[in-house]
Tab-separated table of C-alpha atoms in Angstrom:
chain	number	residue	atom	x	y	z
A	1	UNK	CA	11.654	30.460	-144.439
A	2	UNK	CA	12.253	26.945	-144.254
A	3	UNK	CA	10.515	23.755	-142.299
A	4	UNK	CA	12.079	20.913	-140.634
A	5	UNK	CA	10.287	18.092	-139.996
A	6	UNK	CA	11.370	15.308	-137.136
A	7	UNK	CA	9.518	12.133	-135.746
A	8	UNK	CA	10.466	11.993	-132.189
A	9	UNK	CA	9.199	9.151	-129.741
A	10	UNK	CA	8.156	11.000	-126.652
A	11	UNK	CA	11.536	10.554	-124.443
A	12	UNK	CA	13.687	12.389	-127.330
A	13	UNK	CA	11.311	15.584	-127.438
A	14	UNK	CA	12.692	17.974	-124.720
A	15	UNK	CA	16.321	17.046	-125.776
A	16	UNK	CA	15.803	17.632	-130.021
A	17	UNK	CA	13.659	20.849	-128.963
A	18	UNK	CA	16.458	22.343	-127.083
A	19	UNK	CA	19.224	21.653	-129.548
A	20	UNK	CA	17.131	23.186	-132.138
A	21	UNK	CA	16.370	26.497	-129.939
A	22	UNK	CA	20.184	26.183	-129.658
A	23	UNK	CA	20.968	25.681	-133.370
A	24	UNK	CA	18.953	29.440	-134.169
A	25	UNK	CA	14.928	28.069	-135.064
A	26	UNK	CA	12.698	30.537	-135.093
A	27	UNK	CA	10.077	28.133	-134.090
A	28	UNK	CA	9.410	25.195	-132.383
A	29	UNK	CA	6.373	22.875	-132.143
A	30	UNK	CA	5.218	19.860	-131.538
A	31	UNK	CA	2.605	17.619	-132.864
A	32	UNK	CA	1.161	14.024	-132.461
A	33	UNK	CA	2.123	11.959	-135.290
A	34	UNK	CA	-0.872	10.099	-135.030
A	35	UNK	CA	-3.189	12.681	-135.003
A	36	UNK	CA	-6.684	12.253	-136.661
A	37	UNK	CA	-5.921	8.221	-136.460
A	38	UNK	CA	-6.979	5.562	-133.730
A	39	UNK	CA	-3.984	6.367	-132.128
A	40	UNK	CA	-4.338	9.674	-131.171
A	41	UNK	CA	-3.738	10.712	-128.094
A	42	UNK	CA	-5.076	13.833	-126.069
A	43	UNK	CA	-3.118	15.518	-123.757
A	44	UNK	CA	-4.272	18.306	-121.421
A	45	UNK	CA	-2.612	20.949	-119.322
A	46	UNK	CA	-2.861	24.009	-117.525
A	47	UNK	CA	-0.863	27.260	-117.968
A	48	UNK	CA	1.900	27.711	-115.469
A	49	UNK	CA	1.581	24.284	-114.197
A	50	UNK	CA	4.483	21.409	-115.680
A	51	UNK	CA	3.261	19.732	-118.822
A	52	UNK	CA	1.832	15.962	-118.506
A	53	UNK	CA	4.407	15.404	-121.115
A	54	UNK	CA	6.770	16.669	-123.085
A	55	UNK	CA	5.242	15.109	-126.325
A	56	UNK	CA	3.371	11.563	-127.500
A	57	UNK	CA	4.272	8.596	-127.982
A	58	UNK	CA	4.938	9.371	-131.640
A	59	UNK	CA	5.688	13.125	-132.136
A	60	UNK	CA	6.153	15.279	-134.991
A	61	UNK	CA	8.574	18.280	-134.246
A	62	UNK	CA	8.508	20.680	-136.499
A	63	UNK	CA	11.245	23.895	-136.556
A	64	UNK	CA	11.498	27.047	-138.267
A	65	UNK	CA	14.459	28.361	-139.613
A	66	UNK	CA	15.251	31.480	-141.904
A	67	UNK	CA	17.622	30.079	-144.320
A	68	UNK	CA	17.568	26.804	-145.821
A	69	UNK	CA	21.213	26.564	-145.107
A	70	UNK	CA	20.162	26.704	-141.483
A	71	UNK	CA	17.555	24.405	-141.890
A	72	UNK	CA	20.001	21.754	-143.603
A	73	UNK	CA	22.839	22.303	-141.421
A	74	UNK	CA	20.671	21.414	-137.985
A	75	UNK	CA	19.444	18.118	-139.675
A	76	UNK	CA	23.393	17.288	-140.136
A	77	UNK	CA	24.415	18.314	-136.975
A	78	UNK	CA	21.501	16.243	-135.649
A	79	UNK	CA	21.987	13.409	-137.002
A	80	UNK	CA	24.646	11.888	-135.378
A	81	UNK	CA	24.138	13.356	-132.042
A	82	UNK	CA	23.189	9.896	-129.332
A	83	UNK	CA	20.105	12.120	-128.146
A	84	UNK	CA	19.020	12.017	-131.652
A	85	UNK	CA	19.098	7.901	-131.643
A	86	UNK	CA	15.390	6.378	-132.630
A	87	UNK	CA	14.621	9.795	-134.356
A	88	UNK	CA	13.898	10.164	-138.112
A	89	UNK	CA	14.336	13.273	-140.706
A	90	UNK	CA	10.589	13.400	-142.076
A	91	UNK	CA	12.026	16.236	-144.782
A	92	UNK	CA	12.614	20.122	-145.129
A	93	UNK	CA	10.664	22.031	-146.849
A	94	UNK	CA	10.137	26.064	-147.664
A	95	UNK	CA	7.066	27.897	-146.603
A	96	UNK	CA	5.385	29.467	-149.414
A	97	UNK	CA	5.088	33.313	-148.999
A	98	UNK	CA	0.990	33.801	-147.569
A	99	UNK	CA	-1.230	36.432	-146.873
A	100	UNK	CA	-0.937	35.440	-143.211
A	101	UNK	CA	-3.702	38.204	-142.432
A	102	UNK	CA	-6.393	36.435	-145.024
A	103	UNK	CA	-4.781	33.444	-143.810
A	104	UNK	CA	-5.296	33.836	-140.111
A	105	UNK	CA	-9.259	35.394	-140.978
A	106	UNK	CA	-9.829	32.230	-143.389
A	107	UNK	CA	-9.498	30.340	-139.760
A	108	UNK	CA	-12.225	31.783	-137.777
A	109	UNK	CA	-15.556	31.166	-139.479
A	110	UNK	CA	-18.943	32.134	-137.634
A	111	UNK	CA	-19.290	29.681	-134.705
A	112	UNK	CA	-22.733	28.625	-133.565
A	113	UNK	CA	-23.761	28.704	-129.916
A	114	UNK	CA	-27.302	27.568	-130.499
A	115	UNK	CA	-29.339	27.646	-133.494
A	116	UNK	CA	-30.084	31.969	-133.006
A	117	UNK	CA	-27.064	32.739	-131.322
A	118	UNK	CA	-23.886	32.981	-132.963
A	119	UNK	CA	-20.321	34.384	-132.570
A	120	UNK	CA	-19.221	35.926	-136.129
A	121	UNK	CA	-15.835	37.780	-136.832
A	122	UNK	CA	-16.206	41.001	-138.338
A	123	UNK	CA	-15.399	39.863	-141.773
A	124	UNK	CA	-18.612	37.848	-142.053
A	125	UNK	CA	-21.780	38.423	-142.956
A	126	UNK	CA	-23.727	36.984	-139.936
A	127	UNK	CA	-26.020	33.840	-140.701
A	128	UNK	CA	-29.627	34.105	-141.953
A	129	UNK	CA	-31.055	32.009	-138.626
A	130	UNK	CA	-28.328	34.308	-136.397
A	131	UNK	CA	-30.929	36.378	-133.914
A	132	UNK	CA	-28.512	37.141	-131.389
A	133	UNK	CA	-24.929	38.337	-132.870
A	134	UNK	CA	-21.851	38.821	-130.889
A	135	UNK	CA	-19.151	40.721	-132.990
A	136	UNK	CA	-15.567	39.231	-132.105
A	137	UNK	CA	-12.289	38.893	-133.511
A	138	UNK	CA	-9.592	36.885	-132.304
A	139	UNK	CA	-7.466	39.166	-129.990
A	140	UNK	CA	-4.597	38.847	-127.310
A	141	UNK	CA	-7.747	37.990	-124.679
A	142	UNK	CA	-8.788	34.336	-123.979
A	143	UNK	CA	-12.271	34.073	-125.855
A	144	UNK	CA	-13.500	33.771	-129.367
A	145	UNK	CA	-16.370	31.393	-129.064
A	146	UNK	CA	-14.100	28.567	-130.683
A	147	UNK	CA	-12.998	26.797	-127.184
A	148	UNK	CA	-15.977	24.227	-125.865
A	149	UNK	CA	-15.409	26.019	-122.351
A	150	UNK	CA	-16.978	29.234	-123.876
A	151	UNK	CA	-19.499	27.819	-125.721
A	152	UNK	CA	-20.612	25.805	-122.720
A	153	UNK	CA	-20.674	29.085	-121.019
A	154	UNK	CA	-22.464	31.210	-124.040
A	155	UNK	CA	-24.741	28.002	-124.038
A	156	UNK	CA	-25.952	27.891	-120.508
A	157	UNK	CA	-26.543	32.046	-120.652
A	158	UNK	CA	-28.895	31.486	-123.826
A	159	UNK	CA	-31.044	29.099	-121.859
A	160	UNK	CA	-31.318	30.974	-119.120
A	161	UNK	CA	-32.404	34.591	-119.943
A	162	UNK	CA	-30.780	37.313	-117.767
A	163	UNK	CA	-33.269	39.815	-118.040
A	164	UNK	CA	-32.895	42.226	-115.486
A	165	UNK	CA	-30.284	40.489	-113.561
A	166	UNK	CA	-27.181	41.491	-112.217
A	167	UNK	CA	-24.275	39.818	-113.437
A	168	UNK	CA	-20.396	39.380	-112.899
A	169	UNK	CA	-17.980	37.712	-115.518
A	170	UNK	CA	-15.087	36.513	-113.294
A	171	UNK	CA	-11.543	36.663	-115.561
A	172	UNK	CA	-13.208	38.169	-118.597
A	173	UNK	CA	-10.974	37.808	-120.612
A	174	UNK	CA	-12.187	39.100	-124.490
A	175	UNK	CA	-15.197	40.091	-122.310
A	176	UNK	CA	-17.130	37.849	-124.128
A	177	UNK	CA	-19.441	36.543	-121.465
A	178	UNK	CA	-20.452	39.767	-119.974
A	179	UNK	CA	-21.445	40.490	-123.830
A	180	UNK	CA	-23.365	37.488	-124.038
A	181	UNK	CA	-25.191	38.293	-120.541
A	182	UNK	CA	-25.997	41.824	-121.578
A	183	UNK	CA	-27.698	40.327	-124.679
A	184	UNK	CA	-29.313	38.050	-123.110
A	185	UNK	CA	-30.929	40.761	-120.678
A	186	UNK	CA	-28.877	41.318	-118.076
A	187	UNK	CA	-29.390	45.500	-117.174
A	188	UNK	CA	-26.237	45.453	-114.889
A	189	UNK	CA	-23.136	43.689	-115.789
A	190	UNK	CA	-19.618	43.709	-113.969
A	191	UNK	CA	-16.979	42.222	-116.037
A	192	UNK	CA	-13.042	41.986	-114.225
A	193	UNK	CA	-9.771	40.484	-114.902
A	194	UNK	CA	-6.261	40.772	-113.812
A	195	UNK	CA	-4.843	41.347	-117.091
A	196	UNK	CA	-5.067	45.298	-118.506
A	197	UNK	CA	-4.694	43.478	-121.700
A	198	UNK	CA	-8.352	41.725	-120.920
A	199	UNK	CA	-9.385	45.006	-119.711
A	200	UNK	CA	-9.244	46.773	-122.688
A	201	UNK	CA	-10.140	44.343	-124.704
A	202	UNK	CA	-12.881	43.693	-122.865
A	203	UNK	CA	-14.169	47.404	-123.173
A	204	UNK	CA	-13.281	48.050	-126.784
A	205	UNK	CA	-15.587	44.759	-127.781
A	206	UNK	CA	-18.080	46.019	-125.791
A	207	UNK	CA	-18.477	48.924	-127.427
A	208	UNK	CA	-17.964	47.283	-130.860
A	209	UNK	CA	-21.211	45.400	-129.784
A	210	UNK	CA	-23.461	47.902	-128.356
A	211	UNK	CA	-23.511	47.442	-124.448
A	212	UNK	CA	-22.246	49.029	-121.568
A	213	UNK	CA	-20.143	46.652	-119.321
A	214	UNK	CA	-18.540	48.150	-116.240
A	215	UNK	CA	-15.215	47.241	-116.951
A	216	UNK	CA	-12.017	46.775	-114.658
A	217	UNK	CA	-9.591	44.719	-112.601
A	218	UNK	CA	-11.012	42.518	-109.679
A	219	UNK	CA	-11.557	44.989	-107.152
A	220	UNK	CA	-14.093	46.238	-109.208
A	221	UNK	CA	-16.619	43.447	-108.121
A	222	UNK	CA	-18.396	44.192	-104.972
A	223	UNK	CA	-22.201	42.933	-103.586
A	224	UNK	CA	-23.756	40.216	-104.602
A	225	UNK	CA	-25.101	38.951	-108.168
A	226	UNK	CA	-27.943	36.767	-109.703
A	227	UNK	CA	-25.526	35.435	-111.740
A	228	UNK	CA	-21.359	35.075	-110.946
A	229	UNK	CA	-19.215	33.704	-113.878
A	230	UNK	CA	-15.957	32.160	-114.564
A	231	UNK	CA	-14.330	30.469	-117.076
A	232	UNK	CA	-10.799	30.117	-116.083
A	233	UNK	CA	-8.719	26.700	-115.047
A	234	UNK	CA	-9.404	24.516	-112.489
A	235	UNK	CA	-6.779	25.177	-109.909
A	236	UNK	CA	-7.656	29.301	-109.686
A	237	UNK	CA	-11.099	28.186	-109.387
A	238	UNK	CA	-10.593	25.813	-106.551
A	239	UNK	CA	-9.018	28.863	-104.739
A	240	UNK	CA	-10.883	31.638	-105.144
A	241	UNK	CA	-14.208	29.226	-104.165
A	242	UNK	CA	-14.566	31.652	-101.418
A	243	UNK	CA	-14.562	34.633	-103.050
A	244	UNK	CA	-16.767	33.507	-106.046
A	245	UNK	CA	-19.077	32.161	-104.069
A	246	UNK	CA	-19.303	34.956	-101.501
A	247	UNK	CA	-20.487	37.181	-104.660
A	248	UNK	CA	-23.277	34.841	-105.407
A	249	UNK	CA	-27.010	36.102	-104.343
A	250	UNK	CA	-29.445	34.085	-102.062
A	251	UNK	CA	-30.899	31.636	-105.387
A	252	UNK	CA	-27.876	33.057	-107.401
A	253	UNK	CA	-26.506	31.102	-110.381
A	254	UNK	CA	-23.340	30.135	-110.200
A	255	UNK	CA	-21.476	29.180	-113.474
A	256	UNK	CA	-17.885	27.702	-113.155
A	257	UNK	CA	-15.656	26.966	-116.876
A	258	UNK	CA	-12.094	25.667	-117.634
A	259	UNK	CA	-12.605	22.410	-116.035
A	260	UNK	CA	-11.487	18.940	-117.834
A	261	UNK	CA	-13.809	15.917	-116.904
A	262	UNK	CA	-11.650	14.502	-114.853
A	263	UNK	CA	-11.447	17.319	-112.289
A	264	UNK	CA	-15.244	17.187	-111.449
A	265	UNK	CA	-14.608	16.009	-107.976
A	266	UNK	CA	-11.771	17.852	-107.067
A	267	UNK	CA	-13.807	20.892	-107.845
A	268	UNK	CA	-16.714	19.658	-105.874
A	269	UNK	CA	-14.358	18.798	-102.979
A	270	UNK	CA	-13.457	22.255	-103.239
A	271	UNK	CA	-16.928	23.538	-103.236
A	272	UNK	CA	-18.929	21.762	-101.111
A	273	UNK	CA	-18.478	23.544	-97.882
A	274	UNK	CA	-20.069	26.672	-99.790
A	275	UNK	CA	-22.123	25.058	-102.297
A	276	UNK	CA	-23.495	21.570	-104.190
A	277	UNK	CA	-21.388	21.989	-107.682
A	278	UNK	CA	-23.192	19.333	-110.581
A	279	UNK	CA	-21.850	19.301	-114.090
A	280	UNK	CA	-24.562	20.723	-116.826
A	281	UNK	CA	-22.577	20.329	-119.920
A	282	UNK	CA	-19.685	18.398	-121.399
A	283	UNK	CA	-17.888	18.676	-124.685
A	284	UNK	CA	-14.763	17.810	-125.765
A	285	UNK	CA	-13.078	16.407	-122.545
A	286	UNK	CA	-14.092	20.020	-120.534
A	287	UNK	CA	-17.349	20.516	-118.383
A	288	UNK	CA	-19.058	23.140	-116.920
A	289	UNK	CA	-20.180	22.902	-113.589
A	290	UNK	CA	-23.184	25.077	-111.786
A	291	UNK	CA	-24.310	25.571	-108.528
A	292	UNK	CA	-27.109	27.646	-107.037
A	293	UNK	CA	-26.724	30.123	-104.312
């Protein structure tokens, strides 16, 4: 396979994108040029809602091709094309045959939730100082222990012992919270999505680490709980306030994820005619927000 590389400015993304889905790329992505510099720029968005931009100021577009031939022939037919003005060639280059599976593994090292607790793939040895292990491997579920919004989550659980508690993990995604609950003590924990994808994933790394989760899509959850989870986006949190906090108990916990800094007070608009919402963590631009029942 062969890479070709384009600097974009941000207006002549969207247009050099589609001509290259046009001219066959297997792939198309976009990066900031300035990435890792003073310049960088971070831009945030939320699945199924438009993107704040189509690229940055300076972007990288990178495309995929399987021939080189292909590869060479979109940079000529490029070139010339007035969409293409203030746009450079950066190069073309072939992808050197990997291992992508030792290659994709390499990526996910242990991650550390606190100095005891720690999230290790299955092709590590856990850490000497690891007293709590979750087993996880990257899957088609949201939830590894690499995003800040789980750690915060995984975090906040850890410092606040479940033992005995009943607990529901809102949009479980890998199922990864409900695991970290029932660690942590927890005797009775529901975990739900909409996604039979989450489901079963949810289940199977359950099993893989030693609890019993009852498992299912939202229906499932019913009664109240002494502690109600969710680490999802902002805008499905703001509407299912009701329901979320209708399944907290009298001095429940609740424990909201998915939120960038600069939604706090929408999300405490949203809130506050069923609860006070605060923010107990931040890292990385996200926050997690709690509230007590």
């Amino acid at each position: 396979m062969f890479e070709l590389r384009l600097l974009c400015p941000e207006e002549r993304v969207e247009a050099v994108g589609d001509a290259l889905e046009a001219l066959d790329a297997l792939s198309i992505s976009v990066e900031d040029a300035d990435a890792r510099t003073p310049a960088e720029q971070a831009l945030f968005g939320e699945p199924g809602m438009p993107p704040p931009k189509e690229g940055w100021q300076r972007s990288i577009v990178v495309a995929l091709f399987a021939e080189e031939a292909q590869a060479a022939e979109a940079a000529q037919l490029l070139a010339p094309q007035d969409f293409f003005q203030d746009c450079k060639l950066l190069g073309m280059n072939a992808v050197p045959d990997q291992d992508w599976v030792r290659l994709t593994q390499s990526q996910f090292e242990p991650v550390r939730i606190t100095d005891s607790f720690w999230i290790v793939p299955t092709w590590h040895e856990p850490p000497q100082e690891a007293q709590q292990v979750i087993r996880l491997d990257p899957g088609l579920a949201f939830g590894t222990g690499t995003h800040p919004t789980t750690r915060m989550c995984l975090r906040w659980i850890a410092a606040h012992p479940q033992q005995g508690a009943r607990v529901l993990d809102y949009g479980c995604g890998s199922g990864i919270l409900a695991i970290g609950a029932a660690l942590f003590g927890a005797t009775s924990v529901d975990a739900v999505d909409i996604d039979e994808a989450a489901v079963k994933s949810t289940q199977e790394n359950a099993s893989a680490n030693g609890v019993r989760l009852a498992v299912g899509l939202p229906d499932r959850a019913s009664g109240r709980y002494d502690t109600v989870l969710a680490n999802i986006l902002a805008t499905p949190l703001k509407v299912l306030a009701p329901l979320l906090c209708g399944h907290v108990a009298p001095g429940g916990a609740l424990v909201l994820a998915g939120i960038l800094a600069r939604q706090a007070d929408e999300l405490k608009a949203a809130y506050a005619p069923l609860c006070a919402l605060h923010v107990s963590d931040e890292e990385d631009g996200w926050i997690l927000m709690t509230a007590r029942g």
